[in-house]
PDB file of C-alpha atoms in Angstrom:
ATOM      1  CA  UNK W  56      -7.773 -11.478 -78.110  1.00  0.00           C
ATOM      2  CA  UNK W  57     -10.927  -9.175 -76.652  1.00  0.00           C
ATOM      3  CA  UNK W  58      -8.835  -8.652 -73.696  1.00  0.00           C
ATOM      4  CA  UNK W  59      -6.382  -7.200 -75.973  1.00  0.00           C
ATOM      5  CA  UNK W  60      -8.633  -5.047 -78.177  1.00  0.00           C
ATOM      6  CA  UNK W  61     -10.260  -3.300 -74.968  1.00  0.00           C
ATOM      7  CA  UNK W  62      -6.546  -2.612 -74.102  1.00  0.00           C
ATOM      8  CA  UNK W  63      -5.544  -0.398 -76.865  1.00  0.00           C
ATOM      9  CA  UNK W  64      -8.832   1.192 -77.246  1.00  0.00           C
ATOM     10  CA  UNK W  65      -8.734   2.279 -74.024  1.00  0.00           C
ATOM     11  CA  UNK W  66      -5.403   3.055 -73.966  1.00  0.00           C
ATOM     12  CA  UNK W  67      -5.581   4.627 -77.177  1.00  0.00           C
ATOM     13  CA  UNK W  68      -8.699   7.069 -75.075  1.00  0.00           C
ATOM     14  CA  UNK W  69      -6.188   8.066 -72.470  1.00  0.00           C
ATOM     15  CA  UNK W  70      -4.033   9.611 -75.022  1.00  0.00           C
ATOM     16  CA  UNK W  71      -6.791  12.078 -75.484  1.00  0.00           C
ATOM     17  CA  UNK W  72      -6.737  13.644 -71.923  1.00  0.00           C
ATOM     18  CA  UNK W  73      -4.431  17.090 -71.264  1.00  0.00           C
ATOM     19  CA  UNK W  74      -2.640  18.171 -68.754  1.00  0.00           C
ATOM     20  CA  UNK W  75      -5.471  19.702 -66.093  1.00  0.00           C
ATOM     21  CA  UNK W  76      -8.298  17.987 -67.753  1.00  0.00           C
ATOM     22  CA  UNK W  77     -11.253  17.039 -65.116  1.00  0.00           C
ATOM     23  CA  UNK W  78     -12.162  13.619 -66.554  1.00  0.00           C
ATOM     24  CA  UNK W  79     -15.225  11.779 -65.995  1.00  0.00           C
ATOM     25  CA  UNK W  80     -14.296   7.828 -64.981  1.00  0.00           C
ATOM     26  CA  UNK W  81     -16.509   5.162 -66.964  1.00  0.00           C
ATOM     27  CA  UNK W  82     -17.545   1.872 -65.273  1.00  0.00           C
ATOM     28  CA  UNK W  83     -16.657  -1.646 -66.973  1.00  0.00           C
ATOM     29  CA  UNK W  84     -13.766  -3.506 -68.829  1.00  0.00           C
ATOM     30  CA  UNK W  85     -12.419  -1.545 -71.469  1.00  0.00           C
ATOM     31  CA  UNK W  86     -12.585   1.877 -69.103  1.00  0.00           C
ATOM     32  CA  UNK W  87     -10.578  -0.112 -66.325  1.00  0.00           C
ATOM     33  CA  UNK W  88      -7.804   0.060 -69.150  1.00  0.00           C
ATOM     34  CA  UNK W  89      -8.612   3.774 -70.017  1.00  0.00           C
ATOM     35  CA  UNK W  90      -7.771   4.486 -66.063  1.00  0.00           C
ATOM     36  CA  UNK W  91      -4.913   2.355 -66.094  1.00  0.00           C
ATOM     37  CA  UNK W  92      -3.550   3.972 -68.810  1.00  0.00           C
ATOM     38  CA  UNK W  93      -4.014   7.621 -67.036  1.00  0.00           C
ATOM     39  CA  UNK W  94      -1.990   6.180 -64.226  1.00  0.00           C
ATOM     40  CA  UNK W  95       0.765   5.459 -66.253  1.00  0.00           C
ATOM     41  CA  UNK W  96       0.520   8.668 -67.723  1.00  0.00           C
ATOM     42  CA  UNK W  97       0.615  10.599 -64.237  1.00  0.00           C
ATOM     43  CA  UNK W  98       3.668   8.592 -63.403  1.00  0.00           C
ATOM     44  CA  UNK W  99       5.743   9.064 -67.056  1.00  0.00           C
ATOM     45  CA  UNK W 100       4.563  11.923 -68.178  1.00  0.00           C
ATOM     46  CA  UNK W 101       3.418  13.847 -64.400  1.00  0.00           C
ATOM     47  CA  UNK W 102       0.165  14.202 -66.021  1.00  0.00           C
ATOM     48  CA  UNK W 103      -1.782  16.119 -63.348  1.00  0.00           C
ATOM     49  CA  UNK W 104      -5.593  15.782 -64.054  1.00  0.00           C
ATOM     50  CA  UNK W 105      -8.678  15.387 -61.690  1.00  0.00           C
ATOM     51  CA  UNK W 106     -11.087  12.631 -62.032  1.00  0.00           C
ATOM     52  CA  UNK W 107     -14.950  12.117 -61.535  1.00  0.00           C
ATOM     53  CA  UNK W 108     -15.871   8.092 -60.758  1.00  0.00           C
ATOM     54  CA  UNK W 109     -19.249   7.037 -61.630  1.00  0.00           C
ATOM     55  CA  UNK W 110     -18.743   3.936 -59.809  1.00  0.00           C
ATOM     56  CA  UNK W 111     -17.062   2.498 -56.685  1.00  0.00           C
ATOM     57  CA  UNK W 112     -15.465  -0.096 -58.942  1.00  0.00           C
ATOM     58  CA  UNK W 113     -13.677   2.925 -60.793  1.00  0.00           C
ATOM     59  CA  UNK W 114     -13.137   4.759 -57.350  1.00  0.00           C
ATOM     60  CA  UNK W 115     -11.209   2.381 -56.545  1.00  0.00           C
ATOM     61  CA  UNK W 116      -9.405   2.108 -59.653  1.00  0.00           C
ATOM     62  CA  UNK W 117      -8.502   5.480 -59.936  1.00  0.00           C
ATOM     63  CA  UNK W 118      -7.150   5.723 -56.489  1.00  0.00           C
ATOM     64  CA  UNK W 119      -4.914   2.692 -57.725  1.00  0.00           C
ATOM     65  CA  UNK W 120      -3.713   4.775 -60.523  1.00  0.00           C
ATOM     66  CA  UNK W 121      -2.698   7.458 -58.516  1.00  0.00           C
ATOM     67  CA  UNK W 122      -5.908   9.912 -59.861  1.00  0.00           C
ATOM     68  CA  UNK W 123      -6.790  12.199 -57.658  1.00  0.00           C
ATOM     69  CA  UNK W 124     -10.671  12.525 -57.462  1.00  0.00           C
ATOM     70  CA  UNK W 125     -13.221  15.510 -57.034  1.00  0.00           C
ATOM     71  CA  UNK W 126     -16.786  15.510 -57.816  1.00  0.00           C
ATOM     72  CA  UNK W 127     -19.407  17.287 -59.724  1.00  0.00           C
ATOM     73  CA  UNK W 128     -19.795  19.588 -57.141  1.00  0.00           C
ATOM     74  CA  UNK W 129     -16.356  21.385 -57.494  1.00  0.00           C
ATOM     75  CA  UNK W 130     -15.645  21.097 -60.869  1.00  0.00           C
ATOM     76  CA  UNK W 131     -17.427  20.693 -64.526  1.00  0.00           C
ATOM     77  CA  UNK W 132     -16.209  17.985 -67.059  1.00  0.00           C
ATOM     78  CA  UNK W 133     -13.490  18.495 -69.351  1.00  0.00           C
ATOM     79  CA  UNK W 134     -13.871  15.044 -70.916  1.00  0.00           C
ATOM     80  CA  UNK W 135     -15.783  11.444 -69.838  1.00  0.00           C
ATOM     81  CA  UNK W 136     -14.785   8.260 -71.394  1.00  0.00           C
ATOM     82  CA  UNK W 137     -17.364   5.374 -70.958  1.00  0.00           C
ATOM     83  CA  UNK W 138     -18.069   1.796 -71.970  1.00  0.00           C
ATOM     84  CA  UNK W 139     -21.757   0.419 -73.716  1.00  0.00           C
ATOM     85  CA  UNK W 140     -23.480  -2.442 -74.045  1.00  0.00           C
ATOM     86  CA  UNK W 141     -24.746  -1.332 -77.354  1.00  0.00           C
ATOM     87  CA  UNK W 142     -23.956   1.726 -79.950  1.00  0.00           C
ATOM     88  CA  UNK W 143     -26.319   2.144 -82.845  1.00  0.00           C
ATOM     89  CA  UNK W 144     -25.400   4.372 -86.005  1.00  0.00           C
ATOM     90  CA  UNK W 145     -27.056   7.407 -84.440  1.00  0.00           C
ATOM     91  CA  UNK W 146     -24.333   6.889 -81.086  1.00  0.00           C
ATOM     92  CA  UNK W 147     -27.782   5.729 -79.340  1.00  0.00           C
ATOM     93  CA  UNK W 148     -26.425   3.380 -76.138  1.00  0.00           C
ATOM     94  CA  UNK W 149     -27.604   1.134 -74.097  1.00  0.00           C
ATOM     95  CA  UNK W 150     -25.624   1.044 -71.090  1.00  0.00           C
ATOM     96  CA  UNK W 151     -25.614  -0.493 -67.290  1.00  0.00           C
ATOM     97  CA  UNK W 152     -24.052  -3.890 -67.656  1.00  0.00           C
ATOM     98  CA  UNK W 153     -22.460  -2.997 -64.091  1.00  0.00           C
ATOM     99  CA  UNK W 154     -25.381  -1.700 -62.441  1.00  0.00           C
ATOM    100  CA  UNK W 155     -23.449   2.173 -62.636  1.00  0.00           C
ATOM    101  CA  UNK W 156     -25.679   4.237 -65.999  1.00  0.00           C
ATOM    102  CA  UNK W 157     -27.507   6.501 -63.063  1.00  0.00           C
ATOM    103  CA  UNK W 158     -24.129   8.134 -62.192  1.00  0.00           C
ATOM    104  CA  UNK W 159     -22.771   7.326 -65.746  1.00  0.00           C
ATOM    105  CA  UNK W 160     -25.498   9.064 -66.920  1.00  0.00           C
ATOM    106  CA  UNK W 161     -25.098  12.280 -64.924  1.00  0.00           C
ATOM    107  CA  UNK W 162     -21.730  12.314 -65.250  1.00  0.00           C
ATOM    108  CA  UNK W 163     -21.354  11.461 -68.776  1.00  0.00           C
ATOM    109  CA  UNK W 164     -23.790  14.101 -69.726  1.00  0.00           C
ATOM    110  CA  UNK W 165     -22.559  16.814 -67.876  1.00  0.00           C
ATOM    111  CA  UNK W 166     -18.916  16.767 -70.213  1.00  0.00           C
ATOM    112  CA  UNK W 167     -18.039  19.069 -72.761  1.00  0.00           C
ATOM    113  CA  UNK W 168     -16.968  16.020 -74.984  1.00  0.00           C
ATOM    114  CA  UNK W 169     -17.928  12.430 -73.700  1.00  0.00           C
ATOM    115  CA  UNK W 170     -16.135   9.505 -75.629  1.00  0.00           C
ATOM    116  CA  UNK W 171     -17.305   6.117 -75.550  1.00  0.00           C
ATOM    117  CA  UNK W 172     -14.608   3.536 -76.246  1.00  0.00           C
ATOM    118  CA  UNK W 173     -15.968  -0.384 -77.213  1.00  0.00           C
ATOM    119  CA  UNK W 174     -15.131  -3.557 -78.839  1.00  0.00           C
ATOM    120  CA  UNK W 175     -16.631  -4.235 -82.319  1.00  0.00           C
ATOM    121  CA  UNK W 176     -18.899  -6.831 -81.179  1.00  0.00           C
ATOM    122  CA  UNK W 177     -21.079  -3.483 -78.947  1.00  0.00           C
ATOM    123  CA  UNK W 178     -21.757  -2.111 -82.556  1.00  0.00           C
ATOM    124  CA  UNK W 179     -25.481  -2.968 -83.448  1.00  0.00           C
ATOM    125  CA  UNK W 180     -27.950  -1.798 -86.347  1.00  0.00           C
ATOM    126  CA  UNK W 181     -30.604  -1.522 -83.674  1.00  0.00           C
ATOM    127  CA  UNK W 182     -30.549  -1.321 -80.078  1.00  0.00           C
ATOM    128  CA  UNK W 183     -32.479  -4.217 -78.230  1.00  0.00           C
ATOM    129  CA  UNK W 184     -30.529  -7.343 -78.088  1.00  0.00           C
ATOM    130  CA  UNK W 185     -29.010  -6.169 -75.026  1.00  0.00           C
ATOM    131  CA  UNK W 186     -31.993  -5.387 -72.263  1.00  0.00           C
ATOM    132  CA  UNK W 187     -32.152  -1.950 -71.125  1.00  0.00           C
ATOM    133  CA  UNK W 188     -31.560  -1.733 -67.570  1.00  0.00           C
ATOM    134  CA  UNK W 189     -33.695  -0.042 -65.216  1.00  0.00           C
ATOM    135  CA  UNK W 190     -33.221   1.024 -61.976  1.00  0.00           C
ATOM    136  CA  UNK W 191     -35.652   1.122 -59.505  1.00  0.00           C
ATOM    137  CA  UNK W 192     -36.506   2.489 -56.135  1.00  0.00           C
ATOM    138  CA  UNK W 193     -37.311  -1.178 -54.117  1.00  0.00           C
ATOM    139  CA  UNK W 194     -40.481   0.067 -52.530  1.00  0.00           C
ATOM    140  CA  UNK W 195     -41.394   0.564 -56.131  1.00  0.00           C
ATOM    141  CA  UNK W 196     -40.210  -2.434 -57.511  1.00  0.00           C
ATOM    142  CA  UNK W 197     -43.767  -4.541 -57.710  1.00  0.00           C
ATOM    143  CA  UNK W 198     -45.280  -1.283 -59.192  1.00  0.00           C
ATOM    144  CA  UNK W 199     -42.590  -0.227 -61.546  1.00  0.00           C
ATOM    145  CA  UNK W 200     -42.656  -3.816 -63.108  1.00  0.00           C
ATOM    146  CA  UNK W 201     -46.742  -4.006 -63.872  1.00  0.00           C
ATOM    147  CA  UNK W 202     -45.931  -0.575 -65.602  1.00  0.00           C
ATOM    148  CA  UNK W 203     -42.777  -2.061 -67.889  1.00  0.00           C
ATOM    149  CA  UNK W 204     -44.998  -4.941 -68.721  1.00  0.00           C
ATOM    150  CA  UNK W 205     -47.820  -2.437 -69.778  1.00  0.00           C
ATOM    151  CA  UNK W 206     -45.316  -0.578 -72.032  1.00  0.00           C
ATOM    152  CA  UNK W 207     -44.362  -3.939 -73.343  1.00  0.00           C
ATOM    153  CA  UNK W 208     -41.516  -4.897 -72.175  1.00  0.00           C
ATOM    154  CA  UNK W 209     -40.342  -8.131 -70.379  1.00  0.00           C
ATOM    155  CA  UNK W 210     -38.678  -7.157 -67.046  1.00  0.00           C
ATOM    156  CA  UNK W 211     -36.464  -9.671 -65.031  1.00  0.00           C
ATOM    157  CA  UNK W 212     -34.656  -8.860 -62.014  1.00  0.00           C
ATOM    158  CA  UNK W 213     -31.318  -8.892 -61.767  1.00  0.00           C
ATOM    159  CA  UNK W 214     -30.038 -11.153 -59.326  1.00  0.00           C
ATOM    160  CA  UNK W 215     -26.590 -11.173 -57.433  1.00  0.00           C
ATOM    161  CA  UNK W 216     -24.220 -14.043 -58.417  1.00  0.00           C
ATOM    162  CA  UNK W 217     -22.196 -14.396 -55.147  1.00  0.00           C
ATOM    163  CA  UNK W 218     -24.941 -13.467 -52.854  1.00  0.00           C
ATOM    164  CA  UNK W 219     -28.669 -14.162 -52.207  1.00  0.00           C
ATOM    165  CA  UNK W 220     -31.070 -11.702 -53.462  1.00  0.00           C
ATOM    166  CA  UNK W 221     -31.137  -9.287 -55.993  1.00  0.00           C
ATOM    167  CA  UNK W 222     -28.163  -6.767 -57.141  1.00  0.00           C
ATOM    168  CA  UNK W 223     -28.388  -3.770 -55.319  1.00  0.00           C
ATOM    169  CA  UNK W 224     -26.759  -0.822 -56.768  1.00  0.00           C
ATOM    170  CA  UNK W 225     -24.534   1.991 -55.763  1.00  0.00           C
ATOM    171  CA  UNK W 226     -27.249   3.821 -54.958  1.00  0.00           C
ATOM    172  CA  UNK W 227     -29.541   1.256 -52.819  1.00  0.00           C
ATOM    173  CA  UNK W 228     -31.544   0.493 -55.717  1.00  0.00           C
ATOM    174  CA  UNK W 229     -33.052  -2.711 -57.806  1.00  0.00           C
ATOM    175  CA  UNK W 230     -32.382  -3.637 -61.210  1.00  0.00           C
ATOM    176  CA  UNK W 231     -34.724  -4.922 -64.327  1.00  0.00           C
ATOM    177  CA  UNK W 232     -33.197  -5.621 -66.857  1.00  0.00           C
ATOM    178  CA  UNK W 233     -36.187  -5.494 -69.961  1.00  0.00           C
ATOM    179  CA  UNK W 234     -36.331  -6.798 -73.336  1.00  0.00           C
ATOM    180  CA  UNK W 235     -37.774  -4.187 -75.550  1.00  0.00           C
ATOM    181  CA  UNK W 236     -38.486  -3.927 -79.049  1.00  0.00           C
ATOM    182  CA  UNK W 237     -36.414  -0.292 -79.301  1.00  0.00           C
ATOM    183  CA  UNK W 238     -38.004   1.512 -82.130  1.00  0.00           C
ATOM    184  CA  UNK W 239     -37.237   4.967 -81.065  1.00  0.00           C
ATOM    185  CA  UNK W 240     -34.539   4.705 -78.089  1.00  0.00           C
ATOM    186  CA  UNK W 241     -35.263   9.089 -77.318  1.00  0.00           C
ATOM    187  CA  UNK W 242     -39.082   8.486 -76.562  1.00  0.00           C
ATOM    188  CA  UNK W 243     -38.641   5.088 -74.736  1.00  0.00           C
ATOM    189  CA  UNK W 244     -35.787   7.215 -72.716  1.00  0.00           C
ATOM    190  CA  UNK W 245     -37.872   9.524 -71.501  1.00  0.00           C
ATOM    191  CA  UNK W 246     -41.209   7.152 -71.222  1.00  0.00           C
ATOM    192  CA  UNK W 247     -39.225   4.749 -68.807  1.00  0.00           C
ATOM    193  CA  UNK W 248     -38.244   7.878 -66.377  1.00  0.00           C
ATOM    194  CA  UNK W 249     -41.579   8.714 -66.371  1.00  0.00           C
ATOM    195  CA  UNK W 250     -42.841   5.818 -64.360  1.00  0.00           C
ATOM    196  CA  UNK W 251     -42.775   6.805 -60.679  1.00  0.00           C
ATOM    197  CA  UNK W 252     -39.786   4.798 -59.129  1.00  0.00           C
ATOM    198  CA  UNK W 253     -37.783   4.730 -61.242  1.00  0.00           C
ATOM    199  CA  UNK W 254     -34.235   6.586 -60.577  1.00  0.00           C
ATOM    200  CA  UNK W 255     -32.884   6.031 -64.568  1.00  0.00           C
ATOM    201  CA  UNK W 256     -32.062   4.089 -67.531  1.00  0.00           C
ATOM    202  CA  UNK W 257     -29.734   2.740 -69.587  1.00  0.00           C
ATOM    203  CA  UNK W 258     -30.691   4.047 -72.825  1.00  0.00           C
ATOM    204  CA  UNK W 259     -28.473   7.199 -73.449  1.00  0.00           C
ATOM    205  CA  UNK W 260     -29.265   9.222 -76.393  1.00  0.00           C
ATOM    206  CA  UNK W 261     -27.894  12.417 -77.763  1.00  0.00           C
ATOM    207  CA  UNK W 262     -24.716  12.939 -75.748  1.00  0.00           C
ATOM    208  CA  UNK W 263     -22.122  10.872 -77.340  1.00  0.00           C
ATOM    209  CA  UNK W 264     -19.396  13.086 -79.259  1.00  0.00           C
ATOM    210  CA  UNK W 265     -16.936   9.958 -80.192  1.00  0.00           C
ATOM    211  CA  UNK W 266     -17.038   6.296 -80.162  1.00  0.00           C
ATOM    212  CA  UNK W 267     -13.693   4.461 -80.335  1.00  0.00           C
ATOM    213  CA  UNK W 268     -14.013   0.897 -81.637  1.00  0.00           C
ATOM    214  CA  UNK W 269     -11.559  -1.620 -81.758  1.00  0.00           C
ATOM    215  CA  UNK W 270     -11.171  -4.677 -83.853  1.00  0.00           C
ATOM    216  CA  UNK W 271      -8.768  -7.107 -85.052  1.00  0.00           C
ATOM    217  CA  UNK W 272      -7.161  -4.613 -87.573  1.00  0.00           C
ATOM    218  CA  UNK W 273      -6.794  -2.311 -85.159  1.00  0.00           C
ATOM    219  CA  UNK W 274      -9.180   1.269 -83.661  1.00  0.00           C
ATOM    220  CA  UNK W 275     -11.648   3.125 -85.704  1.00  0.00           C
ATOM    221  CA  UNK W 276     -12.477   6.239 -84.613  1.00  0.00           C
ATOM    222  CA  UNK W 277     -15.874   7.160 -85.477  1.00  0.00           C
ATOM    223  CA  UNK W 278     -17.474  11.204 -84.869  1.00  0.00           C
ATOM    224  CA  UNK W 279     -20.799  12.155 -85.855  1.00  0.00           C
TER     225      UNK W 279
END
C-alpha cells in the first residue's frame, strides 16, 4: 500500500512540470516515481524539459527516463520536486535519509518553486524523531562530533550496510546522524553549519512552496 501512495504522489508531481521546464531531480522513493513519471511524459506527450540530479541515484534514473540533464551552471530552476524525512506545519524538513541534502539543498533552494512530495506518515508536529543528518568533512569527523555533543546532540555515524566502514557520500564525506531536541529548526540550521567541517545539514527551512501528501484517501495538496 506505501508503495502505492508514493506512486501517485509522485506521479501526481510530474503533472506539474511544462513543456521547457529545468527541473531539479529529488533523491529517494517517492521522487524515483516523480522521474519515472517525467519519462513517460517525454515519451507520450514529447515533453522536452531539462533536469538537475542531486544525486547519482537520480542521475541515473533520469538518464533511464530519457531526461536529458544540465547543471546549475547553465541553467536556473524552473521547478525541484524532493522527498523528506520529516515536514512540520511551518514546511520545516528534515531531510538526508540517502546521504544526498548537500546537493538537495543547493539545488532545491536555488528553484523558483520547490515541491516536496511525501507519504502521510513524514508529517510530524515537531521535527526530531527523525535525526538530522550531518555531513562532515572526515578529517573533521573526531572534532565535528565533540562539538554536536556540546550543542547537545547525540551523534552516531552512519555506517554502510553492504560494505565495511562508514557511508561515504557523493561528495567524499561522513555522515552523523544526531538526535536533537529541535526547538527552533532555523537557528539549529545555521548553528550546525557553523561548526568548522561541516559541509551541510539536513534541516531545510524556509524554501518549501508545496508539500504533496498522500494517504489512503488519496493526495492533499498543502501551500503555505
Amino acid at each position: 500500500m506505501i508503495t502505492e501512495i508514493k506512486r501517485k504522489v509522485g506521479y501526481l508531481a510530474a503533472e506539474q512540470i511544462k513543456d521547457g521546464d529545468v527541473v531539479g531531480l529529488g533523491t529517494g522513493s517517492t521522487t524515483h516515481f516523480f522521474i519515472e513519471k517525467l519519462g513517460k511524459r517525454i515519451v507520450d506527450e514529447e515533453l522536452k524539459l531539462l533536469g538537475i540530479p542531486t544525486s547519482y541515484q537520480s542521475f541515473f534514473l533520469a538518464k533511464d527516463a530519457r531526461i536529458q540533464i544540465t547543471t546549475l551552471e547553465e541553467h536556473d530552476v524552473d521547478i525541484a520536486v524532493d522527498g523528506a524525512d520529516e515536514v512540520d506545519p511551518k514546511f520545516n524538513l528534515i531531510k538526508g535519509g540517502g546521504a544526498a541534502h548537500t546537493l538537495e539543498k543547493i539545488v532545491d533552494s536555488s528553484a523558483s518553486k520547490f515541491v516536496v512530495i511525501v507519504d502521510g506518515s513524514k508529517m510530524v508536529d515537531k521535527l526530531g524523531n527523525f535525526p538530522v543528518p550531518v555531513e562532515v568533512i572526515p578529517q573533521a569527523s573526531r572534532t565535528v562530533r565533540d562539538q554536536l555533543i556540546k550543542m547537545g546532540g547525540s551523534p552516531t555515524m552512519r555506517m554502510a550496510e553492504r560494505k565495511d566502514g562508514p557511508v561515504v557520500t557523493d561528495n567524499g564525506n561522513f555522515i552523523y546522524d544526531v538526535k536533537f531536541s529541535v526547538d527552533n529548526p532555523k537557528l539549529l540550521e545555521v548553528e550546525l553549519n557553523a561548526l568548522p567541517g561541516v559541509v551541510e545539514n539536513g534541516i531545510f527551512t524556509d524554501i518549501v512552496d508545496e508539500v504533496l501528501v498522500g494517504t489512503e484517501k488519496g493526495v492533499e495538496t498543502l501551500k503555505k
